mmCIF file of C-alpha atoms in Angstrom:
data_model
loop_
_atom_site.group_PDB
_atom_site.id
_atom_site.type_symbol
_atom_site.label_atom_id
_atom_site.label_comp_id
_atom_site.label_asym_id
_atom_site.label_seq_id
_atom_site.Cartn_x
_atom_site.Cartn_y
_atom_site.Cartn_z
ATOM 1 C CA ALA A 1 -7.815 -12.571 2.294
ATOM 2 C CA GLN A 2 -6.180 -14.938 -0.108
ATOM 3 C CA SER A 3 -8.044 -16.900 -2.736
ATOM 4 C CA VAL A 4 -7.225 -19.327 -5.529
ATOM 5 C CA THR A 5 -9.273 -19.994 -8.660
ATOM 6 C CA GLN A 6 -8.658 -22.988 -10.851
ATOM 7 C CA LEU A 7 -10.437 -22.635 -14.167
ATOM 8 C CA GLY A 8 -12.093 -25.892 -15.167
ATOM 9 C CA SER A 9 -12.923 -28.601 -12.661
ATOM 10 C CA HIS A 10 -12.316 -31.266 -15.347
ATOM 11 C CA VAL A 11 -9.854 -31.318 -18.239
ATOM 12 C CA SER A 12 -9.597 -34.032 -20.883
ATOM 13 C CA VAL A 13 -6.446 -34.405 -22.984
ATOM 14 C CA SER A 14 -5.168 -36.963 -25.446
ATOM 15 C CA GLU A 15 -2.037 -38.898 -24.660
ATOM 16 C CA GLY A 16 0.925 -36.949 -26.049
ATOM 17 C CA ALA A 17 -0.940 -33.628 -26.100
ATOM 18 C CA LEU A 18 -0.170 -30.513 -24.089
ATOM 19 C CA VAL A 19 -1.528 -30.338 -20.558
ATOM 20 C CA LEU A 20 -2.474 -26.831 -19.402
ATOM 21 C CA LEU A 21 -4.062 -26.245 -15.998
ATOM 22 C CA ARG A 22 -4.953 -22.695 -15.057
ATOM 23 C CA CYS A 23 -4.527 -21.096 -11.642
ATOM 24 C CA ASN A 24 -5.174 -17.501 -10.650
ATOM 25 C CA TYR A 25 -4.635 -16.198 -7.147
ATOM 26 C CA SER A 26 -5.190 -13.123 -5.072
ATOM 27 C CA SER A 27 -2.742 -12.022 -2.423
ATOM 28 C CA SER A 28 -1.970 -8.621 -0.974
ATOM 29 C CA VAL A 29 1.726 -9.400 -0.598
ATOM 30 C CA PRO A 30 4.208 -11.421 -2.684
ATOM 31 C CA PRO A 31 2.885 -14.963 -2.764
ATOM 32 C CA TYR A 32 4.368 -18.388 -2.381
ATOM 33 C CA LEU A 33 2.680 -20.713 -4.854
ATOM 34 C CA PHE A 34 2.422 -24.486 -5.003
ATOM 35 C CA TRP A 35 1.016 -27.184 -7.273
ATOM 36 C CA TYR A 36 0.077 -30.551 -5.812
ATOM 37 C CA VAL A 37 -1.134 -33.775 -7.446
ATOM 38 C CA GLN A 38 -3.516 -36.264 -5.857
ATOM 39 C CA TYR A 39 -4.098 -39.826 -7.079
ATOM 40 C CA PRO A 40 -7.282 -41.639 -6.008
ATOM 41 C CA ASN A 41 -7.500 -42.371 -2.287
ATOM 42 C CA GLN A 42 -4.088 -40.887 -1.626
ATOM 43 C CA GLY A 43 -2.675 -37.744 -0.100
ATOM 44 C CA LEU A 44 -1.275 -34.773 -1.977
ATOM 45 C CA GLN A 45 2.186 -34.853 -3.499
ATOM 46 C CA LEU A 46 4.131 -31.680 -4.215
ATOM 47 C CA LEU A 47 4.769 -31.112 -7.934
ATOM 48 C CA LEU A 48 6.549 -27.771 -7.731
ATOM 49 C CA LYS A 49 6.692 -24.472 -5.900
ATOM 50 C CA TYR A 50 7.461 -20.819 -6.525
ATOM 51 C CA THR A 51 8.841 -18.702 -3.706
ATOM 52 C CA THR A 52 11.293 -16.170 -5.131
ATOM 53 C CA GLY A 53 13.690 -15.900 -8.040
ATOM 54 C CA ALA A 54 13.154 -17.474 -11.442
ATOM 55 C CA THR A 55 9.531 -17.242 -12.511
ATOM 56 C CA LEU A 56 9.597 -20.440 -14.567
ATOM 57 C CA VAL A 57 9.660 -23.339 -12.155
ATOM 58 C CA LYS A 58 10.318 -26.952 -13.092
ATOM 59 C CA GLY A 59 8.881 -29.789 -11.077
ATOM 60 C CA ILE A 60 8.620 -33.545 -11.022
ATOM 61 C CA ASN A 61 7.149 -35.736 -13.759
ATOM 62 C CA GLY A 62 7.935 -33.182 -16.502
ATOM 63 C CA PHE A 63 5.634 -30.455 -15.195
ATOM 64 C CA GLU A 64 6.494 -26.785 -15.051
ATOM 65 C CA ALA A 65 4.697 -23.579 -14.076
ATOM 66 C CA GLU A 66 5.264 -19.914 -14.715
ATOM 67 C CA PHE A 67 4.598 -17.193 -12.171
ATOM 68 C CA LYS A 68 3.182 -14.073 -13.837
ATOM 69 C CA LYS A 69 2.744 -11.301 -11.325
ATOM 70 C CA SER A 70 0.975 -8.948 -13.747
ATOM 71 C CA GLU A 71 -1.646 -11.598 -14.457
ATOM 72 C CA THR A 72 -1.713 -13.032 -10.899
ATOM 73 C CA SER A 73 -1.385 -16.450 -12.496
ATOM 74 C CA PHE A 74 0.575 -19.644 -11.938
ATOM 75 C CA HIS A 75 -0.490 -21.985 -14.731
ATOM 76 C CA LEU A 76 0.792 -25.565 -14.821
ATOM 77 C CA THR A 77 1.916 -27.182 -18.070
ATOM 78 C CA LYS A 78 3.353 -30.403 -19.405
ATOM 79 C CA PRO A 79 4.304 -30.668 -23.084
ATOM 80 C CA SER A 80 3.197 -34.268 -23.590
ATOM 81 C CA ALA A 81 0.572 -35.998 -21.473
ATOM 82 C CA HIS A 82 1.072 -39.553 -20.272
ATOM 83 C CA MET A 83 -1.597 -41.928 -19.055
ATOM 84 C CA SER A 84 -0.049 -41.771 -15.595
ATOM 85 C CA ASP A 85 -0.864 -38.028 -15.430
ATOM 86 C CA ALA A 86 -4.528 -38.823 -14.838
ATOM 87 C CA ALA A 87 -5.137 -37.389 -11.369
ATOM 88 C CA GLU A 88 -6.464 -34.321 -9.584
ATOM 89 C CA TYR A 89 -4.310 -31.229 -9.399
ATOM 90 C CA PHE A 90 -4.484 -28.496 -6.777
ATOM 91 C CA CYS A 91 -3.007 -25.014 -6.829
ATOM 92 C CA ALA A 92 -2.315 -23.399 -3.455
ATOM 93 C CA VAL A 93 -1.087 -20.028 -2.202
ATOM 94 C CA THR A 94 0.373 -18.614 0.955
ATOM 95 C CA ASP A 95 2.440 -15.568 1.877
ATOM 96 C CA LYS A 96 4.286 -14.082 4.814
ATOM 97 C CA ALA A 97 1.112 -12.484 6.125
ATOM 98 C CA ALA A 98 -0.718 -15.830 6.152
ATOM 99 C CA GLY A 99 2.102 -17.461 8.047
ATOM 100 C CA ASN A 100 2.024 -21.193 7.597
ATOM 101 C CA LYS A 101 -1.535 -21.515 6.254
ATOM 102 C CA LEU A 102 -2.260 -22.595 2.688
ATOM 103 C CA THR A 103 -5.309 -21.642 0.651
ATOM 104 C CA PHE A 104 -6.247 -24.241 -1.958
ATOM 105 C CA GLY A 105 -8.092 -23.977 -5.233
ATOM 106 C CA GLY A 106 -10.993 -26.287 -5.928
ATOM 107 C CA GLY A 107 -8.892 -28.690 -7.962
ATOM 108 C CA THR A 108 -8.819 -29.823 -11.597
ATOM 109 C CA ARG A 109 -9.320 -33.458 -12.490
ATOM 110 C CA VAL A 110 -7.315 -34.539 -15.545
ATOM 111 C CA LEU A 111 -8.468 -37.358 -17.789
ATOM 112 C CA VAL A 112 -5.974 -38.698 -20.336
ATOM 113 C CA LYS A 113 -7.423 -40.390 -23.422
ATOM 114 C CA PRO A 114 -5.362 -42.991 -25.264
ATOM 115 C CA ASP B 1 11.985 -43.257 5.521
ATOM 116 C CA GLY B 2 10.558 -40.060 6.938
ATOM 117 C CA GLY B 3 6.911 -39.364 6.407
ATOM 118 C CA ILE B 4 3.421 -38.880 7.750
ATOM 119 C CA THR B 5 1.340 -41.848 8.844
ATOM 120 C CA GLN B 6 -2.418 -41.640 9.103
ATOM 121 C CA SER B 7 -4.463 -44.433 10.594
ATOM 122 C CA PRO B 8 -6.758 -46.102 10.020
ATOM 123 C CA LYS B 9 -7.153 -45.900 6.248
ATOM 124 C CA TYR B 10 -10.919 -46.483 6.535
ATOM 125 C CA LEU B 11 -13.106 -45.742 9.553
ATOM 126 C CA PHE B 12 -16.780 -46.209 10.219
ATOM 127 C CA ARG B 13 -18.759 -44.294 12.796
ATOM 128 C CA LYS B 14 -22.152 -44.892 14.289
ATOM 129 C CA GLU B 15 -24.527 -42.041 14.917
ATOM 130 C CA GLY B 16 -23.723 -40.235 18.182
ATOM 131 C CA GLN B 17 -20.242 -41.691 18.447
ATOM 132 C CA ASN B 18 -16.929 -39.855 18.703
ATOM 133 C CA VAL B 19 -14.016 -41.183 16.673
ATOM 134 C CA THR B 20 -10.339 -40.272 16.678
ATOM 135 C CA LEU B 21 -8.110 -40.163 13.612
ATOM 136 C CA SER B 22 -4.410 -40.631 14.145
ATOM 137 C CA CYS B 23 -1.628 -38.610 12.516
ATOM 138 C CA GLU B 24 2.049 -39.215 13.271
ATOM 139 C CA GLN B 25 5.081 -37.647 11.585
ATOM 140 C CA ASN B 26 8.791 -38.397 11.889
ATOM 141 C CA LEU B 27 9.949 -35.433 9.806
ATOM 142 C CA ASN B 28 10.667 -33.270 12.863
ATOM 143 C CA HIS B 29 8.218 -30.695 11.510
ATOM 144 C CA ASP B 30 6.924 -27.968 13.786
ATOM 145 C CA ALA B 31 3.541 -27.323 12.169
ATOM 146 C CA MET B 32 0.760 -29.844 11.615
ATOM 147 C CA TYR B 33 -2.614 -29.519 9.915
ATOM 148 C CA TRP B 34 -5.930 -31.306 9.452
ATOM 149 C CA TYR B 35 -7.971 -30.881 6.284
ATOM 150 C CA ARG B 36 -11.321 -32.182 5.170
ATOM 151 C CA GLN B 37 -11.902 -33.085 1.523
ATOM 152 C CA ASP B 38 -15.348 -33.663 0.037
ATOM 153 C CA PRO B 39 -16.000 -34.969 -3.505
ATOM 154 C CA GLY B 40 -15.400 -32.319 -6.110
ATOM 155 C CA GLN B 41 -14.160 -29.807 -3.568
ATOM 156 C CA GLY B 42 -10.811 -28.529 -2.537
ATOM 157 C CA LEU B 43 -9.278 -28.914 0.886
ATOM 158 C CA ARG B 44 -10.766 -27.090 3.842
ATOM 159 C CA LEU B 45 -8.703 -26.447 6.967
ATOM 160 C CA ILE B 46 -10.103 -27.852 10.208
ATOM 161 C CA TYR B 47 -7.352 -27.181 12.769
ATOM 162 C CA TYR B 48 -3.664 -26.471 12.735
ATOM 163 C CA SER B 49 -0.848 -26.390 15.252
ATOM 164 C CA GLN B 50 2.430 -24.541 14.936
ATOM 165 C CA ILE B 51 3.954 -25.700 18.194
ATOM 166 C CA VAL B 52 3.406 -28.316 20.877
ATOM 167 C CA ASN B 53 0.520 -27.597 23.272
ATOM 168 C CA ASP B 54 -0.911 -24.917 20.996
ATOM 169 C CA PHE B 55 -3.413 -25.106 18.151
ATOM 170 C CA GLN B 56 -5.789 -22.844 16.250
ATOM 171 C CA LYS B 57 -9.154 -23.291 14.598
ATOM 172 C CA GLY B 58 -9.291 -23.345 10.848
ATOM 173 C CA ASP B 59 -12.235 -22.561 8.624
ATOM 174 C CA ILE B 60 -14.483 -25.477 9.633
ATOM 175 C CA ALA B 61 -13.566 -26.383 13.242
ATOM 176 C CA GLU B 62 -17.113 -26.898 14.543
ATOM 177 C CA GLY B 63 -17.699 -30.492 15.599
ATOM 178 C CA TYR B 64 -13.981 -31.337 15.731
ATOM 179 C CA SER B 65 -11.301 -31.280 18.424
ATOM 180 C CA VAL B 66 -7.537 -31.795 18.450
ATOM 181 C CA SER B 67 -4.588 -32.071 20.810
ATOM 182 C CA ARG B 68 -0.861 -31.555 20.344
ATOM 183 C CA GLU B 69 0.893 -33.094 23.329
ATOM 184 C CA LYS B 70 3.869 -34.303 21.322
ATOM 185 C CA LYS B 71 5.650 -32.782 18.340
ATOM 186 C CA GLU B 72 5.171 -35.957 16.321
ATOM 187 C CA SER B 73 1.450 -36.440 16.925
ATOM 188 C CA PHE B 74 -1.692 -34.464 16.106
ATOM 189 C CA PRO B 75 -4.844 -36.586 16.565
ATOM 190 C CA LEU B 76 -8.217 -35.345 15.348
ATOM 191 C CA THR B 77 -11.461 -36.261 17.108
ATOM 192 C CA VAL B 78 -14.661 -36.095 15.113
ATOM 193 C CA THR B 79 -17.374 -35.558 17.706
ATOM 194 C CA SER B 80 -21.066 -36.382 17.568
ATOM 195 C CA ALA B 81 -21.665 -32.651 17.110
ATOM 196 C CA GLN B 82 -20.305 -32.917 13.565
ATOM 197 C CA LYS B 83 -23.516 -33.567 11.657
ATOM 198 C CA ASN B 84 -21.963 -34.491 8.329
ATOM 199 C CA PRO B 85 -18.696 -36.258 9.095
ATOM 200 C CA THR B 86 -18.486 -38.449 5.981
ATOM 201 C CA ALA B 87 -15.390 -37.214 4.135
ATOM 202 C CA PHE B 88 -11.742 -37.870 3.360
ATOM 203 C CA TYR B 89 -9.465 -36.439 6.066
ATOM 204 C CA LEU B 90 -5.904 -35.415 5.324
ATOM 205 C CA CYS B 91 -3.144 -34.615 7.768
ATOM 206 C CA ALA B 92 -0.146 -32.509 6.762
ATOM 207 C CA SER B 93 3.000 -31.131 8.326
ATOM 208 C CA LYS B 94 5.684 -28.636 7.434
ATOM 209 C CA THR B 95 8.835 -27.119 8.753
ATOM 210 C CA TRP B 96 8.904 -23.500 9.812
ATOM 211 C CA GLY B 97 8.865 -20.871 7.082
ATOM 212 C CA GLY B 98 6.052 -19.710 4.826
ATOM 213 C CA ASN B 99 7.913 -20.740 1.695
ATOM 214 C CA GLN B 100 8.176 -24.366 2.771
ATOM 215 C CA PRO B 101 5.658 -26.844 1.364
ATOM 216 C CA GLN B 102 3.276 -28.949 3.373
ATOM 217 C CA HIS B 103 3.768 -32.719 3.278
ATOM 218 C CA PHE B 104 0.679 -34.923 3.347
ATOM 219 C CA GLY B 105 -0.295 -38.299 4.711
ATOM 220 C CA ASP B 106 -2.368 -40.771 2.702
ATOM 221 C CA GLY B 107 -5.633 -39.860 4.372
ATOM 222 C CA THR B 108 -8.424 -41.506 6.349
ATOM 223 C CA ARG B 109 -11.837 -42.063 4.801
ATOM 224 C CA LEU B 110 -14.595 -41.738 7.401
ATOM 225 C CA SER B 111 -18.088 -43.080 6.744
ATOM 226 C CA ILE B 112 -21.271 -43.174 8.787
ATOM 227 C CA LEU B 113 -22.968 -46.511 9.367
#
């Protein structure tokens, strides 16, 4: 069975500082990995995805993530936080065996301090 | 613009009452999903459908029912058997292929009166 662990349910960063959100997954076959962002009382918006190919993936709003197979990780980063980055972030995994089902992590809420 | 529409945005239910949440998509996606989100928790899968007239239970299907009579529509009924229905409900859809992302609606918040 697949699983996703997001380390830290809450992260606080200063505006302009590095944002680092951690995601570790388990999957018995090569995974497809996704990061989503959720603003209050809204649905989830796709930030980026890894399927195959280049392990460093760039997404919207200046975010990027690196797939590290040896570490079973897919951490999300942004070099300089902006106030508008305050939101909840979810890592999710699927693979060919799971078909079209996603498994989500518990989420990390980001607070940006001025 | 293509997208997923969930209605209503807020819904209130009395004890012992069934309520139906609407989800419509015009993205021509084959698969549709219903998730439940509780404060401080991730998303839990209720039901999903990969093709018209077929659907499967997710991890927390008890107390819920769905139908998929049209490709564009996947309504969720929260029955009186669901003892703790207060939550934020999200509908999603995707095109075929495991490497394709799910697209989400803006959710329905259900509360008990």
